[in-house]
Coordinates of C-alpha atoms in Angstrom, one line a residue:
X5 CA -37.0 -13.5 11.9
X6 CA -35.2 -11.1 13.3
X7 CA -32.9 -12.4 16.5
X8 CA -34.1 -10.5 19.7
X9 CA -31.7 -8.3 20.8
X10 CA -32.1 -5.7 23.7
X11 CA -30.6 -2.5 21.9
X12 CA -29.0 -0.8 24.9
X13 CA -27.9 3.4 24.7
X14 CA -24.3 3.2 26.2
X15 CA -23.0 6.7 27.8
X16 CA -21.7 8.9 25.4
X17 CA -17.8 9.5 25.1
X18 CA -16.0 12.4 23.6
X19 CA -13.6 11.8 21.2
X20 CA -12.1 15.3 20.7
X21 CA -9.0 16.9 22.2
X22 CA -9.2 19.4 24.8
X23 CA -6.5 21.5 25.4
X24 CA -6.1 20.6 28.9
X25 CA -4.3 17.0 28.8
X26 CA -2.9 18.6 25.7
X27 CA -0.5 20.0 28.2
X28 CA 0.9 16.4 29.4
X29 CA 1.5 14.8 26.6
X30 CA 5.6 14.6 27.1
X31 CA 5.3 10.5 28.3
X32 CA 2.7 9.9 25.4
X33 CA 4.6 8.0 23.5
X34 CA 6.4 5.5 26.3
X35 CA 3.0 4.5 27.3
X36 CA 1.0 1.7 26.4
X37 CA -2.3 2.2 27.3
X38 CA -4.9 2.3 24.4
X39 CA -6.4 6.0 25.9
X40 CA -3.6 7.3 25.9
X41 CA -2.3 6.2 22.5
X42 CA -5.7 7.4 21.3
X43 CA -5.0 10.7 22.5
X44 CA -1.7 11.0 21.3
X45 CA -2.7 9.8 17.4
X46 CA -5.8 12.2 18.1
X47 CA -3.6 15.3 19.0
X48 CA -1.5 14.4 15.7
X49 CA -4.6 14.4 13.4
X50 CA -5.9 17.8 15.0
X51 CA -2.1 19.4 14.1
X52 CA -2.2 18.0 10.8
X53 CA -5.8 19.6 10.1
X54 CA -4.4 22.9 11.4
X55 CA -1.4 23.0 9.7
X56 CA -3.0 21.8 6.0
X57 CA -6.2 24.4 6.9
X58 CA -5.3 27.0 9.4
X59 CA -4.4 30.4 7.5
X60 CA -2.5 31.2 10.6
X61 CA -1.6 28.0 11.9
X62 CA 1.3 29.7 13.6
X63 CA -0.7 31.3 16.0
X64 CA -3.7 28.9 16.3
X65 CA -0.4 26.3 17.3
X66 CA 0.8 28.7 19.9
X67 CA -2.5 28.6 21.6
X68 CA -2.8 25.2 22.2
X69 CA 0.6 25.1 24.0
X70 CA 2.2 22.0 23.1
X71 CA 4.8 20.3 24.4
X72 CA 7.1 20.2 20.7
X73 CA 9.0 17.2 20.3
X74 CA 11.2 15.0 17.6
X75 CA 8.6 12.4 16.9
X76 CA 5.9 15.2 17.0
X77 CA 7.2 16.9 14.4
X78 CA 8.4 13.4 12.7
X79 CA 4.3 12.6 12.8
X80 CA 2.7 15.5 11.1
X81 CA 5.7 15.8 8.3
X82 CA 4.5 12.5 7.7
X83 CA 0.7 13.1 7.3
X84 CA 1.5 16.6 5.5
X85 CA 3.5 14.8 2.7
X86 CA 1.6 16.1 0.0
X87 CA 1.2 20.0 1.3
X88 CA 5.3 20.9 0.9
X89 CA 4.4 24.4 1.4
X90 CA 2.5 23.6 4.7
X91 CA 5.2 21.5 6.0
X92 CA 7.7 23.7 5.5
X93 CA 5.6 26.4 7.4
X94 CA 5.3 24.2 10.4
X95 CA 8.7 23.1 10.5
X96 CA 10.3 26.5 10.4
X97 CA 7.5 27.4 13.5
X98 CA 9.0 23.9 15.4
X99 CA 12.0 24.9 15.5
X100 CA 11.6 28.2 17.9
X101 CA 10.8 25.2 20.3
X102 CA 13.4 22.5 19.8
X103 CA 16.1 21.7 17.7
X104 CA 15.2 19.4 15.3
X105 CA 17.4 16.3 14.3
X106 CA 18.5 14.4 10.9
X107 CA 15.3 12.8 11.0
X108 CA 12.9 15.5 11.0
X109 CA 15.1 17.3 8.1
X110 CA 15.4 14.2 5.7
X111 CA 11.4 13.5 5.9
X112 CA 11.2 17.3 5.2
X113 CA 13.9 17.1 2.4
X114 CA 11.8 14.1 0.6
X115 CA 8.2 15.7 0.9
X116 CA 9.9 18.7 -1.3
X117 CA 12.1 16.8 -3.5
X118 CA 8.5 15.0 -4.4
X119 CA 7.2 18.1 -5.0
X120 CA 9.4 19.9 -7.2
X121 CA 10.5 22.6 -4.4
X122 CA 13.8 22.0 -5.0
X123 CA 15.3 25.2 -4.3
X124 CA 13.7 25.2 -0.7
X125 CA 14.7 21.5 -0.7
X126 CA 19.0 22.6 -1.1
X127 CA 18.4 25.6 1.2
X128 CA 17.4 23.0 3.8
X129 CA 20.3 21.2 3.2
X130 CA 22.1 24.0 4.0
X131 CA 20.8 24.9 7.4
X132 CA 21.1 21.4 7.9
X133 CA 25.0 21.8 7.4
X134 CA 25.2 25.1 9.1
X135 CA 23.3 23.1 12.5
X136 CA 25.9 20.3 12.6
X137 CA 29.2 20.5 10.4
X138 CA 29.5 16.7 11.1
X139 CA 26.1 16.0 9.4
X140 CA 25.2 13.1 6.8
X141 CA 22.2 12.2 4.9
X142 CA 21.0 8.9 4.9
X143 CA 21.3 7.5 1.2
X144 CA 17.7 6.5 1.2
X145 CA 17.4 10.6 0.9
X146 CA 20.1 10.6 -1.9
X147 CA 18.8 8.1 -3.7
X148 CA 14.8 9.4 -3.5
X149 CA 16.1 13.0 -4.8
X150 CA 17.9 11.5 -7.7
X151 CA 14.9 9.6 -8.6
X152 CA 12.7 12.8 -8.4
X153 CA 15.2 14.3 -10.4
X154 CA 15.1 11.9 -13.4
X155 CA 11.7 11.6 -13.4
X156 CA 11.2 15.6 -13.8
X157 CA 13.7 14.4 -16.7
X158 CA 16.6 16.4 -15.0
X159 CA 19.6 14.0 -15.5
X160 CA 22.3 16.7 -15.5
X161 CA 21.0 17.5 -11.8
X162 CA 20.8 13.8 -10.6
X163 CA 24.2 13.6 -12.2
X164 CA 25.1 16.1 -10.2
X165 CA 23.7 15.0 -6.6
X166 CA 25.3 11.3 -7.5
X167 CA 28.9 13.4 -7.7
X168 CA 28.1 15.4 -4.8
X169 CA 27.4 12.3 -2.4
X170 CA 30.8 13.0 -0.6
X171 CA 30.2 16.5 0.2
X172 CA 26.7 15.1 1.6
X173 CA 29.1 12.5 3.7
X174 CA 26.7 9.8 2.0
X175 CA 28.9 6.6 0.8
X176 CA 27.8 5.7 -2.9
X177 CA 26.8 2.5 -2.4
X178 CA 24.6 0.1 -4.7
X179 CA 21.2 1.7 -4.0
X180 CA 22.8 5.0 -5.1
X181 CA 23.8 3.7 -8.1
X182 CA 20.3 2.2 -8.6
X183 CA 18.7 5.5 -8.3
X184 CA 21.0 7.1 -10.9
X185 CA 20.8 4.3 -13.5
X186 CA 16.7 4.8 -12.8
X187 CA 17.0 8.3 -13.5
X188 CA 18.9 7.4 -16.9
X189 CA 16.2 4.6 -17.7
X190 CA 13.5 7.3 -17.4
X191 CA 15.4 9.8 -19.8
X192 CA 15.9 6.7 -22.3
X193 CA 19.9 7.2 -21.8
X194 CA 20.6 3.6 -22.2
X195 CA 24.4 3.8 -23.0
X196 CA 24.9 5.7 -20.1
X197 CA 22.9 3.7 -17.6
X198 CA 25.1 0.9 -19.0
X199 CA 27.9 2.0 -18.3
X200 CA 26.8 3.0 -15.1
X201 CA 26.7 -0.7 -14.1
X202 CA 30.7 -1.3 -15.6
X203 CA 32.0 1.6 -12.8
X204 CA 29.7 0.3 -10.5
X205 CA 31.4 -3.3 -11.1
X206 CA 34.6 -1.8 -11.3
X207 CA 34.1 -0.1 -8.1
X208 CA 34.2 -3.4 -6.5
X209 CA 30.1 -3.5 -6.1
X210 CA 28.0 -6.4 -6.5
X211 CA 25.0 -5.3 -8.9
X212 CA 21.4 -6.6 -6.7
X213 CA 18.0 -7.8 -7.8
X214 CA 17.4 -3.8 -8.2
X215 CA 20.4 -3.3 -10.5
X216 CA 19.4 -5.6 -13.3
X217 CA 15.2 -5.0 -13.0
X218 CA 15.6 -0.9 -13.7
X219 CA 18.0 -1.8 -16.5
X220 CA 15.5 -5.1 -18.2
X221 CA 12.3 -2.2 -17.4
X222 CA 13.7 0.2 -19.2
X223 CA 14.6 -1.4 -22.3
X224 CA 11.8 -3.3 -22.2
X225 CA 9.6 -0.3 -21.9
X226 CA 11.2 0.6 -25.2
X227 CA 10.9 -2.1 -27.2
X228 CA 14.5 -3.1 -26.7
X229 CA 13.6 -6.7 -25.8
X230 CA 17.2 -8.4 -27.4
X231 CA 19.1 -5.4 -25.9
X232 CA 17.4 -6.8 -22.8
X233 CA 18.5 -10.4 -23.0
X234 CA 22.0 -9.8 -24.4
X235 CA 22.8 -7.4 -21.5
X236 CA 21.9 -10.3 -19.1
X237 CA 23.8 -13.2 -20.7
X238 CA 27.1 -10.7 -20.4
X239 CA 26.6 -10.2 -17.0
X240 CA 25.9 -13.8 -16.6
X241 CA 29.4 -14.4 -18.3
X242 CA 31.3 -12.1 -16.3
X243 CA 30.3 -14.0 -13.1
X244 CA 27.9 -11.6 -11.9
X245 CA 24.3 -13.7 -11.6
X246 CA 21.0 -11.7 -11.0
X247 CA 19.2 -13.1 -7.2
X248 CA 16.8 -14.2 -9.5
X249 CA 16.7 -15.9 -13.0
X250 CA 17.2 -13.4 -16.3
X251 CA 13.8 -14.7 -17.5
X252 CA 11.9 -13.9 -14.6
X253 CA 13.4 -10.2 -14.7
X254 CA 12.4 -10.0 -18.5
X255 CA 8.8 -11.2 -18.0
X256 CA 8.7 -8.6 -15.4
X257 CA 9.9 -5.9 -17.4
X258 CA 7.7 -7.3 -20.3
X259 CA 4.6 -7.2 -17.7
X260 CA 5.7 -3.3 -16.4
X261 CA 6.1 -2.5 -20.1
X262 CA 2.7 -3.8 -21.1
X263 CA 3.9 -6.8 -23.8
X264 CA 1.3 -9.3 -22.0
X265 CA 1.4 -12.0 -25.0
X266 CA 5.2 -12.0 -25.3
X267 CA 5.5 -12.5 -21.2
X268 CA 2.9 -15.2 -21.8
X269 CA 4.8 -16.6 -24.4
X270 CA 8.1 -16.3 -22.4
X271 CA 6.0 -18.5 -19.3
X272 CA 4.4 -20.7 -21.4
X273 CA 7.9 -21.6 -23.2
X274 CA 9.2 -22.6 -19.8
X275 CA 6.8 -24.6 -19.0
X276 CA 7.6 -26.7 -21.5
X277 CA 10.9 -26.7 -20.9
X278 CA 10.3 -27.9 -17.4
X279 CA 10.8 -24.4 -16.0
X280 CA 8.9 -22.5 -13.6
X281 CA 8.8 -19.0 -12.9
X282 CA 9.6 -17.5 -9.8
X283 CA 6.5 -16.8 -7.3
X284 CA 6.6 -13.0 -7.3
X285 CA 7.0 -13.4 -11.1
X286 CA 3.8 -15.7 -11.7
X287 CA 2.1 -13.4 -9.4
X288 CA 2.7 -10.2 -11.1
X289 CA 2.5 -12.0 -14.3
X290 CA -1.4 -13.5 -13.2
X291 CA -2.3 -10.0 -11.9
X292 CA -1.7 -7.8 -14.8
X293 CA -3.5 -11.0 -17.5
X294 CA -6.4 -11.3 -14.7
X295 CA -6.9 -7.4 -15.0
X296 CA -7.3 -7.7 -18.6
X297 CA -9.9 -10.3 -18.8
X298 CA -8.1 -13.5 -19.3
X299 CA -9.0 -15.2 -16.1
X300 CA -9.3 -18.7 -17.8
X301 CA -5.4 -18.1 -19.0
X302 CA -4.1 -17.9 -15.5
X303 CA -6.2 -20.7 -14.2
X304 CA -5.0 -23.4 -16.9
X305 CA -0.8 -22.1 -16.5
X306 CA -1.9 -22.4 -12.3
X307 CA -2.2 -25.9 -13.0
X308 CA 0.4 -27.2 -15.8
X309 CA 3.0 -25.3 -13.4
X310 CA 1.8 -26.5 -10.5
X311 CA 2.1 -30.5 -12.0
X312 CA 6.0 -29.0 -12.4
X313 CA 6.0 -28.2 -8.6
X314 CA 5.7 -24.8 -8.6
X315 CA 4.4 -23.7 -4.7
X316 CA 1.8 -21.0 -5.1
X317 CA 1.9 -18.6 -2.0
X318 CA -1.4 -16.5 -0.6
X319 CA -0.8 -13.9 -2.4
X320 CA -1.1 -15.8 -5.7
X321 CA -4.4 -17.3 -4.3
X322 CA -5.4 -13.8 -3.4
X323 CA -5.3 -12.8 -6.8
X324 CA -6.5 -15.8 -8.5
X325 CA -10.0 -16.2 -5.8
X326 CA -11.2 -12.7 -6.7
X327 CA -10.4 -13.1 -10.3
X328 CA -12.5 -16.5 -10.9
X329 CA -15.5 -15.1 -8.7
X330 CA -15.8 -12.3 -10.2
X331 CA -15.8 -14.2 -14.0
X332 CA -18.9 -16.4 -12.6
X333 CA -16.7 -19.2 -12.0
X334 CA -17.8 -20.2 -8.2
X335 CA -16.6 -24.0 -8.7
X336 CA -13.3 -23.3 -9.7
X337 CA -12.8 -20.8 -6.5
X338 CA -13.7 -23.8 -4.6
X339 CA -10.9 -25.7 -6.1
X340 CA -8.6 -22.6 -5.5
X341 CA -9.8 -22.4 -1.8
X342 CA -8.9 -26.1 -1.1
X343 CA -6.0 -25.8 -2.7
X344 CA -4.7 -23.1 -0.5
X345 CA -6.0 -25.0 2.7
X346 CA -4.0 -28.2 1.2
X347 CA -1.1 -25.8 0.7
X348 CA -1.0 -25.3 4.3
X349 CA -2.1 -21.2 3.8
X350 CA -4.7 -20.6 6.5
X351 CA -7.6 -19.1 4.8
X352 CA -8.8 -15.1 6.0
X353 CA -12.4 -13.2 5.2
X354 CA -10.7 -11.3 2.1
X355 CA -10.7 -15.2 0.6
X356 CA -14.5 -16.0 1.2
X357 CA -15.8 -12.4 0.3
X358 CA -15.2 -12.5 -3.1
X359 CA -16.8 -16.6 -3.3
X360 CA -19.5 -15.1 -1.3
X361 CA -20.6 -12.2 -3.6
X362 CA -20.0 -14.2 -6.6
X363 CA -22.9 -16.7 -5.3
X364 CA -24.9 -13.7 -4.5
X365 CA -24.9 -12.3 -8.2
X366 CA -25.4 -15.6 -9.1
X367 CA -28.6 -15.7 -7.1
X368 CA -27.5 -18.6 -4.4
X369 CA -28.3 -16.4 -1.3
X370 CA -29.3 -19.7 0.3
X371 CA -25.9 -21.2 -1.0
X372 CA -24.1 -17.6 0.3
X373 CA -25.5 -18.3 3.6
X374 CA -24.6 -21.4 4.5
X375 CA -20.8 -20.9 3.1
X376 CA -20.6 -17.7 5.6
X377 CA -21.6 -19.9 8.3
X378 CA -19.3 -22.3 7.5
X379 CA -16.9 -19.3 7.3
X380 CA -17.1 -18.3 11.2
X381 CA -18.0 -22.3 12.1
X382 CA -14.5 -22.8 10.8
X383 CA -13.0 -19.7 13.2
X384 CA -12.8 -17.3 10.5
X385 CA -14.9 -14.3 12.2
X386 CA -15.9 -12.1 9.4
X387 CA -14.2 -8.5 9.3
X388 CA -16.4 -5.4 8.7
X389 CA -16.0 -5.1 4.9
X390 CA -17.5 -8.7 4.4
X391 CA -20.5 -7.7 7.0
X392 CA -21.2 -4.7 4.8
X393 CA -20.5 -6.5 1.4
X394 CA -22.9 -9.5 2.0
X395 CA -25.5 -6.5 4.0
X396 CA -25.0 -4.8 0.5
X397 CA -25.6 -7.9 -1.5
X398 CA -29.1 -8.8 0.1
X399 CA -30.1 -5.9 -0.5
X400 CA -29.7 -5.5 -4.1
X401 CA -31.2 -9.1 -4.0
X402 CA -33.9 -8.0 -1.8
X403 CA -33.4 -9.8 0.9
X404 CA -34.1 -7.5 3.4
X405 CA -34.9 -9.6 6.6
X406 CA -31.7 -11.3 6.0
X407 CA -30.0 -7.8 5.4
X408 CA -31.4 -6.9 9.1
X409 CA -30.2 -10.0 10.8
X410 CA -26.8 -9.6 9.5
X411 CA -26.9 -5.6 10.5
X412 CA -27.7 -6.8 14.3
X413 CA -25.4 -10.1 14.4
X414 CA -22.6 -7.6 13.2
X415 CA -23.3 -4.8 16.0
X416 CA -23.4 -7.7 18.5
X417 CA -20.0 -8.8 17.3
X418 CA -18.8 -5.0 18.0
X419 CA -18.6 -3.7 14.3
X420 CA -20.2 -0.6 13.7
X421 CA -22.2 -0.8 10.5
X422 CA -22.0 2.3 7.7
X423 CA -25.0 4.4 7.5
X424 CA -25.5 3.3 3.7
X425 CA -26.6 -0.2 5.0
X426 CA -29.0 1.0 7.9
X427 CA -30.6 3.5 4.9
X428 CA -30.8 0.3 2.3
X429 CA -32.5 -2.0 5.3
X430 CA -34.8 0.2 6.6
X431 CA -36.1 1.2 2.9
X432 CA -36.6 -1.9 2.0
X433 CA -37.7 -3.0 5.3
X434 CA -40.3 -0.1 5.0
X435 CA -41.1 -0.7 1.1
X436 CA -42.0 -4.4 2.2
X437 CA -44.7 -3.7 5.0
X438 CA -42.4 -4.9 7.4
X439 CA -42.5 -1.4 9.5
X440 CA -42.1 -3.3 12.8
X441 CA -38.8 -4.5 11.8
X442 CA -37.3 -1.5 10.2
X443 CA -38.7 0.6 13.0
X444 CA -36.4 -1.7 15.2
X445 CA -33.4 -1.3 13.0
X446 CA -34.0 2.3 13.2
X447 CA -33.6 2.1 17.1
X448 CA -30.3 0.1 16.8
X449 CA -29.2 2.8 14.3
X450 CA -29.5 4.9 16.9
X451 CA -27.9 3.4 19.5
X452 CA -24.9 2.3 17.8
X453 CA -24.3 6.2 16.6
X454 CA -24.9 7.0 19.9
X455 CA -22.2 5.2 21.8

């Protein structure tokens, strides 16, 4: 039955913006107060909005009077990413009321350099110099326009914006030479991205992790497995070791490139050498077999490397407990779960949700119950996406009554259930005779929408 619950109408609040405090909002952002952050992130989403929507968002922006400020402008950049044209409007309209800063310019610079605008992208760079002759962008800009650049297939420009870095008083270090040998890899100029990585060395630069995974990808991604392996063995030779083992950046590139039986091959000959992979590597490798089916694969190499001591971390747990619940496989998850606990990972709703709906496909409801009990027994409250995926689930297995006593435990535990569920319960409530209860529900629907 149903727990009784007294279903109480709070007062309602507004949640909209009124210009009024809009005036005040210079010392939003060194306070700490959760109404007054609301209000700030509030006023951001309503600019956003206007800016993306307005047809004259000049003048609808005027009208709200607005204290115009760095992180202001920062903000709604930021959320405008994907409208360049937009962003640019509302920058240019910023800056009759401040004067912007590196910051603001660079985000601005990226959003267009994404987009393709890159005409308004170098004219911005140019008022950019004209505001402060002593100006410099920050080589995470470089290095994301030379990437946009080679994947528009436009080498000769990257080229160009990798020669220009003085000019731009950016230093070329290693990630700048990253994003160029990228933008080779995607035009398949191999040679050239090679030696790209001989100046870089003879400029007295240490190639990273980066360095060697663009170069492995791109051959890989082109069939040129051996070109792959030779190029790391020279640099091995020359004294110049990748952070990470060659064949963990080959099954990688193998795994990026879509060869899944030769990067299984690759694993499974290490294993028997008395190898194991590295952690990110097993986890990209298990991801990527997982997604195509082969859960049972991933579950035997979990164990034979973990009899070699390979330490599994969460995220290999969160990809292998999803996988195995999904397949029917509710034992084995089990196994997985202790496993992590053993491991000395502290377990979190994403890792009992998928157990839990696997038992409810199965038909275990009673066996789902108890295990979510367990679950919050354990201190392990449930999140709102577990409340709504087990409401969901007793409802496609018509459990209804159960389905309602979840919908009230999870308003009692603050979490504001989606409309879908109170539609499924009271439906079924309804098609069941039980018009008491889903009349109740109704009321808490109410309530809850109301507050």
């Amino acid at each position: 039955m149903l727990r009784r619950t007294k279903l109480f109408i709070l007062p309602k609040t507004t949640a909209t913006v009124t210009l009024q405090p809009l005036r005040h909002l210079k010392t939003l952002a060194s306070t700490s107060t959760n109404n007054t952050k609301d209000a700030y992130f509030a006023l951001i989403h309503h600019i956003t909005n206007i800016v993306r929507r307005d047809f004259y968002p000049e003048r609808t922006l005027n009208k709200l009077n607005v204290p115009v400020t760095s992180e202001l402008v920062f903000r709604v950049l930021r959320a405008c990413s994907r409208s360049p044209t937009e962003s640019l409007r509302f920058f240019n309209w910023s800056r009759a009321y401040y004067t912007p800063t590196s910051i603001e310019y660079e985000e601005l610079i990226k959003i267009l350099a994404k987009s393709k605008r890159y005409s308004s992208m170098w004219k911005l760079i140019t008022q950019m110099k004209d505001q402060n002759p002593q100006f410099s962008i920050s080589s995470e800009t470089v290095r994301s326009i030379i990437e946009e650049y080679g994947r528009s297939g436009l080498i000769d420009q990257a080229v160009e914006v990798f020669n220009q870095c003085n000019s731009l008083n950016c230093e070329q270090n290693v990630d700048i030479y990253n994003s160029l040998l990228f933008a080779l890899c995607e035009v398949k100029l191999f040679h050239g991205a090679y030696a790209l990585v001989r100046r870089l060395i003879r400029k007295g630069l240490a190639p990273n992790k980066t360095t060697y995974s663009v170069l492995v990808n791109g051959w890989c991604s082109n069939g040129k497995f051996k070109e792959a392996q030779l190029f790391l063995e020279e640099m091995s030779k020359k004294g110049f070791n990748p952070p990470v083992r060659g064949r963990d950046l080959l099954i990688e590139g193998l795994l990026n490139a879509g060869y899944f039986e030769s990067a299984k091959e690759m694993v499974f000959k290490m294993s028997k050498e008395g190898f194991v992979p590295d952690v990110n590597t097993f986890n990209c490798l298990i991801e990527a077999i997982c997604n195509s089916g082969k859960v049972d694969f991933c579950v035997d190499m979990y164990y034979s490397l973990r009899k070699l001591g390979f330490c599994p971390d969460i995220n290999s747990y969160k990809i292998l407990i999803p996988a195995v619940s999904k397949v029917g496989k509710i034992d084995e998850a089990f196994k997985l779960l202790n496993n992590s606990i053993e491991d000395g990972h502290k377990p979190f709703p994403g890792l009992y949700a998928p157990i839990i709906k696997g038992m409810c496909r199965r038909g275990q409801f009673d066996d789902a119950f108890c295990f979510f009990g367990e679950m919050k027994v354990k201190g392990h409250p449930p999140n709102r996406p577990v409340y709504t995926m087990l409401i969901t689930m007793c409802g496609r297995g018509g459990k209804y009554v159960e389905a309602a006593n979840y919908l009230v435990e999870m308003t009692e535990m603050g979490l504001t259930p989606i409309s879908r569920c109170f539609d499924m319960v009271t439906d079924g409530l309804k098609n069941c005779g039980k018009h008491d209860l889903a009349k109740r529900i109704e009321q808490l629907e109410v309530s809850v929408c109301s507050v």
